[in-house]
Tab-separated table of N, CA and C in Angstrom:
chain	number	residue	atom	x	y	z
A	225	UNK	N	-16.515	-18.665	-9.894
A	225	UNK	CA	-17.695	-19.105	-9.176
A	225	UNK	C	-17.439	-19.288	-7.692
A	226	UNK	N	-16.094	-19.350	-7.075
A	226	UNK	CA	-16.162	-19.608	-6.060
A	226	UNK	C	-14.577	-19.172	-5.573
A	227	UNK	N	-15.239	-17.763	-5.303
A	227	UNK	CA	-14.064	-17.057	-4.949
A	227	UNK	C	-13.043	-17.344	-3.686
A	228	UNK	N	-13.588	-17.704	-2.543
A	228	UNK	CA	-12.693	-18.053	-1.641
A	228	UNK	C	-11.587	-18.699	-1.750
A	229	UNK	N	-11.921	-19.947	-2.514
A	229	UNK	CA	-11.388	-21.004	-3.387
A	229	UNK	C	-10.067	-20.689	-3.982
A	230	UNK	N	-10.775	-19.610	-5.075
A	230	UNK	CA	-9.720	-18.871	-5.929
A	230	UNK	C	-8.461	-18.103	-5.130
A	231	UNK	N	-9.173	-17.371	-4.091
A	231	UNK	CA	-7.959	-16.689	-3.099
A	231	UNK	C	-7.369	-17.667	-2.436
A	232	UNK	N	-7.509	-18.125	-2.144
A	232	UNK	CA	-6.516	-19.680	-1.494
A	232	UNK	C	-5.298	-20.334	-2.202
A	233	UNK	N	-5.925	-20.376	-3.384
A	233	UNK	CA	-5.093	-21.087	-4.839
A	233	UNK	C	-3.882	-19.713	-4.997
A	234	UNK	N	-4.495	-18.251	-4.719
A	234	UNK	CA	-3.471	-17.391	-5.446
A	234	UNK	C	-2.587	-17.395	-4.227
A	235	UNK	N	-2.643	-17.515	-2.804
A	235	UNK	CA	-2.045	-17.759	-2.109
A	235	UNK	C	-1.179	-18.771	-2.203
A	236	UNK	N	-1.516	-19.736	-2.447
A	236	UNK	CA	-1.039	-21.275	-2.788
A	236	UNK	C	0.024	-21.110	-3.743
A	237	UNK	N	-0.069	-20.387	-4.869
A	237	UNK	CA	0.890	-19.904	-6.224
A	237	UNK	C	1.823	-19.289	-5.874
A	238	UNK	N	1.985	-18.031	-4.768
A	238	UNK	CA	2.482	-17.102	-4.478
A	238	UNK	C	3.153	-17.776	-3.727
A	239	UNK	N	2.868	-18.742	-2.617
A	239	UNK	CA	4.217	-19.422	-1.662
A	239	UNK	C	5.038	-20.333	-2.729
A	240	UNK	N	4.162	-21.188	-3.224
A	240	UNK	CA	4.844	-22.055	-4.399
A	240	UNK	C	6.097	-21.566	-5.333
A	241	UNK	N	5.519	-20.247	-5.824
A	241	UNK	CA	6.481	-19.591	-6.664
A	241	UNK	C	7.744	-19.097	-5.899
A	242	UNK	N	8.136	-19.064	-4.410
A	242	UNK	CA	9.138	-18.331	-3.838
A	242	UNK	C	8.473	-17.288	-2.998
A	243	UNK	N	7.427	-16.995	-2.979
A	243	UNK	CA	7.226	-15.867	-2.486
A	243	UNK	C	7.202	-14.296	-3.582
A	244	UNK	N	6.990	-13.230	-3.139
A	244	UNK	CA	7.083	-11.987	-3.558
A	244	UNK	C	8.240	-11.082	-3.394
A	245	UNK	N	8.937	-11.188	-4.810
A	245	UNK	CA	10.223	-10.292	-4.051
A	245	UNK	C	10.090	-8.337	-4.516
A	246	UNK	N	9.530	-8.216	-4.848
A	246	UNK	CA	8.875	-6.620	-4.711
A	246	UNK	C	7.593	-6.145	-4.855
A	247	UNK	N	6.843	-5.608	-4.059
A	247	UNK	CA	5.370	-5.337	-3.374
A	247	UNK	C	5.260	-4.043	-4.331
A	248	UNK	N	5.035	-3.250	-5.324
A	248	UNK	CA	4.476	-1.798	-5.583
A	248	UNK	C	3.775	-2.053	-5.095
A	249	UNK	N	3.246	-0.517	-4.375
A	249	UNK	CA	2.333	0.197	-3.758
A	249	UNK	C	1.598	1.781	-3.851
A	250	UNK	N	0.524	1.654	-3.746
A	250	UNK	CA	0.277	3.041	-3.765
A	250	UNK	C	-0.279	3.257	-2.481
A	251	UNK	N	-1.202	4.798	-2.710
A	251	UNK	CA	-1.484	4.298	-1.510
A	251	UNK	C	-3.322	5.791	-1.189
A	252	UNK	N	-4.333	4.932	-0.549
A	252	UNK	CA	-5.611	5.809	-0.477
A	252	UNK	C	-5.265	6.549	-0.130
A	253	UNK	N	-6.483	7.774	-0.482
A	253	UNK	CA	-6.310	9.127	0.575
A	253	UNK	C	-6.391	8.598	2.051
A	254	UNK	N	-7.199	7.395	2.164
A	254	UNK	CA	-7.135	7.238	3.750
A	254	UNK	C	-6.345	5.978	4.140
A	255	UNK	N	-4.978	5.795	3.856
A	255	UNK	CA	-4.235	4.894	3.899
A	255	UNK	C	-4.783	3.558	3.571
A	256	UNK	N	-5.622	3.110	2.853
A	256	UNK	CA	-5.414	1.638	2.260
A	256	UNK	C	-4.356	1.861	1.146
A	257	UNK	N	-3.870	0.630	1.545
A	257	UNK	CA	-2.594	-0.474	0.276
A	257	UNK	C	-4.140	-1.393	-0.196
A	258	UNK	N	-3.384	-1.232	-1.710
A	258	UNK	CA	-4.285	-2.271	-2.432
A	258	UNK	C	-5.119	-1.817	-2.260
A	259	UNK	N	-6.598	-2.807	-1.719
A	259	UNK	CA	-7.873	-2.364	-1.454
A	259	UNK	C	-8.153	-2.892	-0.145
A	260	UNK	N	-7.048	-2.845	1.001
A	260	UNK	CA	-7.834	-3.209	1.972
A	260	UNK	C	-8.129	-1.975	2.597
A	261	UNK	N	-8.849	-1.897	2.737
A	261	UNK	CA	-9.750	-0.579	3.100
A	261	UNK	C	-9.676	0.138	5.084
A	262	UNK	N	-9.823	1.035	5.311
A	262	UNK	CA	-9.589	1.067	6.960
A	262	UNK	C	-10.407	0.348	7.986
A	263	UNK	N	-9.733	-0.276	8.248
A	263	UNK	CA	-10.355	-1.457	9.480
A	263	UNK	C	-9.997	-2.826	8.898
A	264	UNK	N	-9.395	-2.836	7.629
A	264	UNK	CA	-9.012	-4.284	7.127
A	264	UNK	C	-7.950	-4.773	8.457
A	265	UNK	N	-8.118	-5.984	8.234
A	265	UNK	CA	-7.113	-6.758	9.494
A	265	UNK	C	-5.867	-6.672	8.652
A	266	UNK	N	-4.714	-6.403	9.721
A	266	UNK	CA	-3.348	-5.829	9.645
A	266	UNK	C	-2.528	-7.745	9.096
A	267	UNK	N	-3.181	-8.657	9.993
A	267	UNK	CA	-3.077	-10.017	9.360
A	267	UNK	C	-3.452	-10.679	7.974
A	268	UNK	N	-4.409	-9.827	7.032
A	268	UNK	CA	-5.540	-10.223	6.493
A	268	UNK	C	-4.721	-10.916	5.182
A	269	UNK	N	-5.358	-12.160	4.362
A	269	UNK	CA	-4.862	-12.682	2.853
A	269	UNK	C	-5.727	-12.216	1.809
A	270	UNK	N	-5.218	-12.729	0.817
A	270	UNK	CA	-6.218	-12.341	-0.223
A	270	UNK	C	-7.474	-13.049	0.240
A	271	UNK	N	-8.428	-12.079	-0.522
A	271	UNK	CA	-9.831	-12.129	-0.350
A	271	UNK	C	-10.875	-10.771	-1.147
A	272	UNK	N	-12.076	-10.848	-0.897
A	272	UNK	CA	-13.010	-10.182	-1.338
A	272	UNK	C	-13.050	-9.584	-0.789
A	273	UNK	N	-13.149	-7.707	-0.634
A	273	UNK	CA	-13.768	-7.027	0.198
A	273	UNK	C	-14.822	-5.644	-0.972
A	274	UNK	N	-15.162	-5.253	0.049
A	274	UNK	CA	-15.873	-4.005	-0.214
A	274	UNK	C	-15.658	-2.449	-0.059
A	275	UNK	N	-15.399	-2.050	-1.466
A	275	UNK	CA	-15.153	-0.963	-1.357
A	275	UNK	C	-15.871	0.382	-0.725
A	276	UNK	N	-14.724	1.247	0.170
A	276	UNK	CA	-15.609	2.656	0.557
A	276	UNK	C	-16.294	3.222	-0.360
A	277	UNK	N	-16.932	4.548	-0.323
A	277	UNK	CA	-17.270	5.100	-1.139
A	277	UNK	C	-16.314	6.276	-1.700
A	278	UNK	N	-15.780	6.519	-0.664
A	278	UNK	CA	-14.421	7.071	-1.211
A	278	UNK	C	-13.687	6.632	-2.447
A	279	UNK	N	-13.439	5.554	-1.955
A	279	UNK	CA	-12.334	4.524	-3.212
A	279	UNK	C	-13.230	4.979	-4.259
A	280	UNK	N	-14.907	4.238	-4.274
A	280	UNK	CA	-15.160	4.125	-5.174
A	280	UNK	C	-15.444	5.595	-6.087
A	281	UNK	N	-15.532	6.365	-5.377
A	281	UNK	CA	-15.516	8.103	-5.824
A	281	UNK	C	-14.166	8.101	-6.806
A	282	UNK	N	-12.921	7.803	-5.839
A	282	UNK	CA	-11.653	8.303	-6.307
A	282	UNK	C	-10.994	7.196	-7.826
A	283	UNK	N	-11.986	6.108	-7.742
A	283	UNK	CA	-11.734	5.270	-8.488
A	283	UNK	C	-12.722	5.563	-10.516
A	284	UNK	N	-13.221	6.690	-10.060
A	284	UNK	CA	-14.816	6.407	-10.994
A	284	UNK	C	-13.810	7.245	-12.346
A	285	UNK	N	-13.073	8.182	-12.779
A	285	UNK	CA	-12.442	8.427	-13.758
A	285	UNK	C	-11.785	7.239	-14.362
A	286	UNK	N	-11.023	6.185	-13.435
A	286	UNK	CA	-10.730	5.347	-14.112
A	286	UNK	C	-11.850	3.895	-15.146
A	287	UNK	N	-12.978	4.469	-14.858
A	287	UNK	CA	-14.237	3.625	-14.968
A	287	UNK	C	-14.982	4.424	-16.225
A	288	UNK	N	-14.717	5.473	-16.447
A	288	UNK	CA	-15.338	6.602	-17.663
A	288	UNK	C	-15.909	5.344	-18.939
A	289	UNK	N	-14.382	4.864	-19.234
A	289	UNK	CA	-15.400	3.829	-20.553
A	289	UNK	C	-16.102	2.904	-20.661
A	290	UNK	N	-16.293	2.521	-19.130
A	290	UNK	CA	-17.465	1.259	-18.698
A	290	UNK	C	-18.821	1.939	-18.236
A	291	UNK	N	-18.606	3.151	-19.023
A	291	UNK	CA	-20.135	3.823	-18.321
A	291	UNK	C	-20.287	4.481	-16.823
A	292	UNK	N	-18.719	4.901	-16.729
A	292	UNK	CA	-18.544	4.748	-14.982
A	292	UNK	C	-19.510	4.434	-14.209
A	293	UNK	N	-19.494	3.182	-14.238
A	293	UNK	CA	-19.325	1.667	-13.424
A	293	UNK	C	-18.508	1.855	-12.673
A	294	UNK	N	-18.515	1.920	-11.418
A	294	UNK	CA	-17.165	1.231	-10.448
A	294	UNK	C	-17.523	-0.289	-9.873
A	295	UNK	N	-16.385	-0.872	-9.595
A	295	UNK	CA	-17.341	-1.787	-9.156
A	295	UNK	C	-17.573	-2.162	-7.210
A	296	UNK	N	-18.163	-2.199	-6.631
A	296	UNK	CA	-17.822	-2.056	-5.137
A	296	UNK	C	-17.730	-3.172	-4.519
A	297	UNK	N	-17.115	-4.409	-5.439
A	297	UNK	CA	-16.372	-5.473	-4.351
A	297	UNK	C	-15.285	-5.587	-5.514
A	298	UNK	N	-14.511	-5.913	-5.002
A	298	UNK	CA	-12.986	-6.346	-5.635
A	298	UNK	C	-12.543	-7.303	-4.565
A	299	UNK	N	-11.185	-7.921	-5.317
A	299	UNK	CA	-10.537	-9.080	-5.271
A	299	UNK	C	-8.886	-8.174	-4.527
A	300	UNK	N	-8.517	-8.703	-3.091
A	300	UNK	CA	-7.409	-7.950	-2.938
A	300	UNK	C	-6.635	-8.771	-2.136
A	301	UNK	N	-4.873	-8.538	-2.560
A	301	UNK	CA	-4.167	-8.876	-1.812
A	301	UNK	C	-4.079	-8.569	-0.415
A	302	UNK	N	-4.072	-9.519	0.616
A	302	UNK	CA	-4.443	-8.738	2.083
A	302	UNK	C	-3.087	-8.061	2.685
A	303	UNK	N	-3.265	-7.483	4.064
A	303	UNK	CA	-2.098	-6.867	4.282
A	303	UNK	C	-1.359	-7.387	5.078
A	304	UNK	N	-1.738	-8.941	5.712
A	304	UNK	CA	-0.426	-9.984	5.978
A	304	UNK	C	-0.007	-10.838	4.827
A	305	UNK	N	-0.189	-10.423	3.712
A	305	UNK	CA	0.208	-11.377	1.987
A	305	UNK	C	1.324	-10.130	2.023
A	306	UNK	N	0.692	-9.556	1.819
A	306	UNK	CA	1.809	-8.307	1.336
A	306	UNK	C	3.017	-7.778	2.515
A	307	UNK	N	3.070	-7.786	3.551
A	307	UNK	CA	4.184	-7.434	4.660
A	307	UNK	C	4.945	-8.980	4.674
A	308	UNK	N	4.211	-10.233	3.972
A	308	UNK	CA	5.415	-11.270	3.753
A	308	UNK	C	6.803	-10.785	2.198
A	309	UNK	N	6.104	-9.798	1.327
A	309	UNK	CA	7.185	-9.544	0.427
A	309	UNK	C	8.664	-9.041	0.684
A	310	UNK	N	9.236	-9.720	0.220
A	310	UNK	CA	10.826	-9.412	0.578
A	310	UNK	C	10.890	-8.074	0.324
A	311	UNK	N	10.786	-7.111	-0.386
A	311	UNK	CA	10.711	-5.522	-0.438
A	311	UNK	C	9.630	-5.253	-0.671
A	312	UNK	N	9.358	-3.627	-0.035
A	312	UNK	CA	8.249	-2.812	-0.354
A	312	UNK	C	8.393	-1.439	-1.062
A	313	UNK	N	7.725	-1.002	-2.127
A	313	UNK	CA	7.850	0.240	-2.317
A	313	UNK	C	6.827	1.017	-2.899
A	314	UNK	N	6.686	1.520	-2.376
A	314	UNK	CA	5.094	2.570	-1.498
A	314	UNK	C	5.730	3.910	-2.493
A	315	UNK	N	4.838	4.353	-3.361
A	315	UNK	CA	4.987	5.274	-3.949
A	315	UNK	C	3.483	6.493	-3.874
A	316	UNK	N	3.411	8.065	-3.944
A	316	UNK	CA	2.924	9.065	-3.551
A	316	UNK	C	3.095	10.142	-3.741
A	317	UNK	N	2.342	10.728	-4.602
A	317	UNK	CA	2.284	11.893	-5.324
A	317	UNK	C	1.001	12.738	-4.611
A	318	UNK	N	1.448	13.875	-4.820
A	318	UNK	CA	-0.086	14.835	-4.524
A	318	UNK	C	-0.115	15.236	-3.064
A	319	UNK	N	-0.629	16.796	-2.543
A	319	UNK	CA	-1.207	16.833	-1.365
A	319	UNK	C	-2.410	16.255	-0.669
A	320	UNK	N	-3.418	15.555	-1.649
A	320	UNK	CA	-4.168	14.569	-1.602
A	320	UNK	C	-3.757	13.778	-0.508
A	321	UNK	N	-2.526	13.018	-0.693
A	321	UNK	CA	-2.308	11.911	-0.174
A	321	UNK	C	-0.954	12.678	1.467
A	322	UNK	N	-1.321	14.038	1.293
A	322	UNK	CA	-0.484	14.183	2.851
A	322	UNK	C	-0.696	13.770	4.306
A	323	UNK	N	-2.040	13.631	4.207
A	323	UNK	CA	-2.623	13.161	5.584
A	323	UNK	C	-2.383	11.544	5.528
A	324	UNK	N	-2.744	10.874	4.773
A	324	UNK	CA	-2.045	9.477	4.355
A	324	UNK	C	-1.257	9.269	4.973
A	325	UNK	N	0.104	10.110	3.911
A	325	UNK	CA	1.395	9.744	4.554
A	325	UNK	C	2.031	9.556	5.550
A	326	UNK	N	1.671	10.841	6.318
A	326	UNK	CA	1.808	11.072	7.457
A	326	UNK	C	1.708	9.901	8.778
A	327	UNK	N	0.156	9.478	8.099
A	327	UNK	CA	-0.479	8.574	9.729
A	327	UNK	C	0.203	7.893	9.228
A	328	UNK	N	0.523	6.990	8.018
A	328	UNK	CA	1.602	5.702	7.517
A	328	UNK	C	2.778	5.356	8.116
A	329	UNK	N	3.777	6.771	7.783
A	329	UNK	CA	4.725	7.154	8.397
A	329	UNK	C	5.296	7.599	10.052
A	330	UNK	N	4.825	8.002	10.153
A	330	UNK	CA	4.583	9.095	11.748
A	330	UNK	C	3.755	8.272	12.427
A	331	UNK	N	2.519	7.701	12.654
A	331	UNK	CA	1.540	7.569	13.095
A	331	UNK	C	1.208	6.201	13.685
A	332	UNK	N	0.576	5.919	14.538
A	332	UNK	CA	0.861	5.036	15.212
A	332	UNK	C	0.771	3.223	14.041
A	333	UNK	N	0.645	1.952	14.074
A	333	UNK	CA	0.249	1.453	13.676
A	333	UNK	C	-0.881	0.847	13.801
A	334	UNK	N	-2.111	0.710	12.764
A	334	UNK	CA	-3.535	0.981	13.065
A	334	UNK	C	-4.157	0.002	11.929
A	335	UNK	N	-5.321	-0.733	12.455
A	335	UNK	CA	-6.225	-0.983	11.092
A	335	UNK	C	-6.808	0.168	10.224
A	336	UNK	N	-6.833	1.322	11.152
A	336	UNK	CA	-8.095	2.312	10.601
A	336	UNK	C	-6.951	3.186	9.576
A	337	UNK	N	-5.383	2.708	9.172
A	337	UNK	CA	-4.805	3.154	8.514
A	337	UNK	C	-3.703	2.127	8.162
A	338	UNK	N	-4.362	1.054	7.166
A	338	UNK	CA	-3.573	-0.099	6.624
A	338	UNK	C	-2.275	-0.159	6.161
A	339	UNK	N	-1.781	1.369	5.538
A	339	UNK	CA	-0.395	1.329	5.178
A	339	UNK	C	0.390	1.480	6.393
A	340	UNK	N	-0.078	1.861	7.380
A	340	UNK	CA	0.845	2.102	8.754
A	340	UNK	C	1.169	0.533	8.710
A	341	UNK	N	0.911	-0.335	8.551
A	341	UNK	CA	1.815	-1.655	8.685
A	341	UNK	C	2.814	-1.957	8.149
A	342	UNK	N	3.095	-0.964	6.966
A	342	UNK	CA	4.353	-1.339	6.399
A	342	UNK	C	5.625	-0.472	7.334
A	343	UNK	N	4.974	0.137	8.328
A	343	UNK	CA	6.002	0.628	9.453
A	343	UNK	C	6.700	-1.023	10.110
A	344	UNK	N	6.062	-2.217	10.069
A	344	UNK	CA	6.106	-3.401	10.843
A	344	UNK	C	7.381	-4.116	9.635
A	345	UNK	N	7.337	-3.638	8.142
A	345	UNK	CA	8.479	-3.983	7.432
A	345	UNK	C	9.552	-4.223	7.200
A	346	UNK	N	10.353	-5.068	7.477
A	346	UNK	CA	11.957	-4.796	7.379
A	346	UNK	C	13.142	-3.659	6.158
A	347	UNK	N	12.277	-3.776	5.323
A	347	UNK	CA	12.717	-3.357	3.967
A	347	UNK	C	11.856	-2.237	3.145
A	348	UNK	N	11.212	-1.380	3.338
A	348	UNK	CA	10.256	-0.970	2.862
A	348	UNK	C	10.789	0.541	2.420
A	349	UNK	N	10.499	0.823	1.220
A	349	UNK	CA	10.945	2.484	0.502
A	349	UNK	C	10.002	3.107	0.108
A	350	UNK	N	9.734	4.315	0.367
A	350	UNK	CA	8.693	5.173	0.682
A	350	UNK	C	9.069	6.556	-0.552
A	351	UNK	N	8.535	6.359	-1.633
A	351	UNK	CA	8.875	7.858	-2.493
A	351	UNK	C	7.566	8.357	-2.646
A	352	UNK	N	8.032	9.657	-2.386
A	352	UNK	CA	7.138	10.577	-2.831
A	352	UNK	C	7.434	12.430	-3.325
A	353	UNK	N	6.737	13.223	-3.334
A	353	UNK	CA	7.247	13.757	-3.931
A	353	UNK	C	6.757	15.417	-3.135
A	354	UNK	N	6.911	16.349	-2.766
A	354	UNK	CA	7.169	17.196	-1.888
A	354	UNK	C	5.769	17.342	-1.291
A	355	UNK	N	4.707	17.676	-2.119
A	355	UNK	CA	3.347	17.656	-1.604
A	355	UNK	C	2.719	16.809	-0.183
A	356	UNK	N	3.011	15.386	-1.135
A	356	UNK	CA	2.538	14.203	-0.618
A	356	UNK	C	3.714	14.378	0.624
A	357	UNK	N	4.560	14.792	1.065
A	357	UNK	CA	5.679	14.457	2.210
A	357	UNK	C	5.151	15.693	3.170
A	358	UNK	N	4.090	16.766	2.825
A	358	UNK	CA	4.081	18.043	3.253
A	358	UNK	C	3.808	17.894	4.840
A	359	UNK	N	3.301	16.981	5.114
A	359	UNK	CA	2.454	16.650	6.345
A	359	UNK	C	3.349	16.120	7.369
A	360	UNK	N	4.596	15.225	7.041
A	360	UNK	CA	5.609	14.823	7.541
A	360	UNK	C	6.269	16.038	8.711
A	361	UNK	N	6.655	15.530	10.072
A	361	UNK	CA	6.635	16.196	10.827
A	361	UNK	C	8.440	16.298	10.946
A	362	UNK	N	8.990	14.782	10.663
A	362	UNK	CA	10.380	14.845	10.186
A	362	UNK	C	10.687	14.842	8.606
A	363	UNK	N	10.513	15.452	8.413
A	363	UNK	CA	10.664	15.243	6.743
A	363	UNK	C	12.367	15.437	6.412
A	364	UNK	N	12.953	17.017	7.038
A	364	UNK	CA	14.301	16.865	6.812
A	364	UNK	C	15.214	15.812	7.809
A	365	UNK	N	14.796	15.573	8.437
A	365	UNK	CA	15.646	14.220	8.982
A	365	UNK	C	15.128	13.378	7.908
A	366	UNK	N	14.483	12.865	7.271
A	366	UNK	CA	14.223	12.005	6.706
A	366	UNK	C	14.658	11.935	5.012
A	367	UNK	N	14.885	13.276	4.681
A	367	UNK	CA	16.021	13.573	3.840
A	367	UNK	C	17.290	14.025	4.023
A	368	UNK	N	17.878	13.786	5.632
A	368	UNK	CA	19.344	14.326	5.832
A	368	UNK	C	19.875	12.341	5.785
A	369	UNK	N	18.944	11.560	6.191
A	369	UNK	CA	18.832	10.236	6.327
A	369	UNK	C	19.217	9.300	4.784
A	370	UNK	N	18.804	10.328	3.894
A	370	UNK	CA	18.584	9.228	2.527
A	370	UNK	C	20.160	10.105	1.758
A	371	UNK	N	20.425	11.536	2.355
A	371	UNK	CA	21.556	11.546	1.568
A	371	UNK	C	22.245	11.450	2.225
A	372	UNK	N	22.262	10.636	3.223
A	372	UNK	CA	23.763	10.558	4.246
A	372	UNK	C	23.975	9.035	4.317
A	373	UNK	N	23.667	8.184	3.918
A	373	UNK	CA	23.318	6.794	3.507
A	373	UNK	C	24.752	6.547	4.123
A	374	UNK	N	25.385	5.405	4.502
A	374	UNK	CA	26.065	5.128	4.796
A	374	UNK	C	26.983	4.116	3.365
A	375	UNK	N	27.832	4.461	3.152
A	375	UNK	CA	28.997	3.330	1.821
A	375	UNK	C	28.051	2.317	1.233
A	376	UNK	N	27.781	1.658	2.697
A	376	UNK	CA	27.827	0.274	2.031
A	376	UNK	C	26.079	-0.187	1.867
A	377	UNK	N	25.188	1.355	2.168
A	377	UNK	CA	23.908	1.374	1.485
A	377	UNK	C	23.454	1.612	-0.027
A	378	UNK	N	24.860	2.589	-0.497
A	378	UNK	CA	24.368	3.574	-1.669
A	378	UNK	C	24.281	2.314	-2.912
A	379	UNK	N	24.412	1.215	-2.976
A	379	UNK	CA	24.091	0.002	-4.036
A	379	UNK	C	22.672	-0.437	-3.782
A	380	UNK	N	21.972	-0.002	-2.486
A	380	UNK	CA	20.689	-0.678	-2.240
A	380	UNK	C	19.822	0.387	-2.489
């Protein structure tokens, strides 16, 4: 009944408990994490927002046995809740998601592309899988990088 309320409390749980020690992630065709959507504040906590129509397009197969129903407000972790987690790992499949990656990765850091904040991360691991990396402008530095790891990385 009184959602604000409720996001406060899950905030409240989440410091209480220690914090978050690993973030999964996926990630929109147009870079939202979670559901904060482009233009969500790069500061933002949990809260209510409203889904694009995109999302809600890309979301409607998963909705098939509710009559696809989507629903166009949801409940989301914001994207200063989530850049407090001690690790991140941002996972990405598909050429779908190359333009994504890219601005995430490469691209400047932006509201109008929410995962670009996990560029602001200390800890953050990024898999994906050749498609989804296609757009990447360093891509083989960025795989001469992961197999050249240094000794005392290859345990992390």
């Amino acid at each position: 009944d009184n959602i604000p309320r409720w996001c406060t409390e899950y905030e409240r749980a989440i410091s209480e408990s220690g914090g978050v020690d690993l973030q999964i992630l996926g990630i929109g065709e147009d870079g939202h994490i979670g559901f904060n959507e482009p233009t969500s504040s790069l500061g933002s906590r949990t809260r209510l927002k409203t889904l694009t129509d995109a999302t809600t397009h890309q979301n409607q197969m998963l909705f098939k046995k509710h009559g696809g129903y989507v629903p166009r407000h949801v409940i989301t972790m914001g994207v200063g809740t989530i850049l407090e987690s001690r690790r991140c790992l941002m996972l990405a499949c598909g050429a779908h998601k190359a333009d994504a990656v890219a601005a995430m990765v490469e691209g400047p850091v932006t509201a109008f592309c929410p995962a670009s904040a996990l560029q602001l991360h200390p800890d953050t691991i990024a898999l994906m899988d050749e498609d989804a990396a296609r757009h990447l402008k360093l891509s083989s530095y960025y795989r001469n990088v992961y197999r050249n790891k240094p000794e005392w990385q290859q345990l992390i």
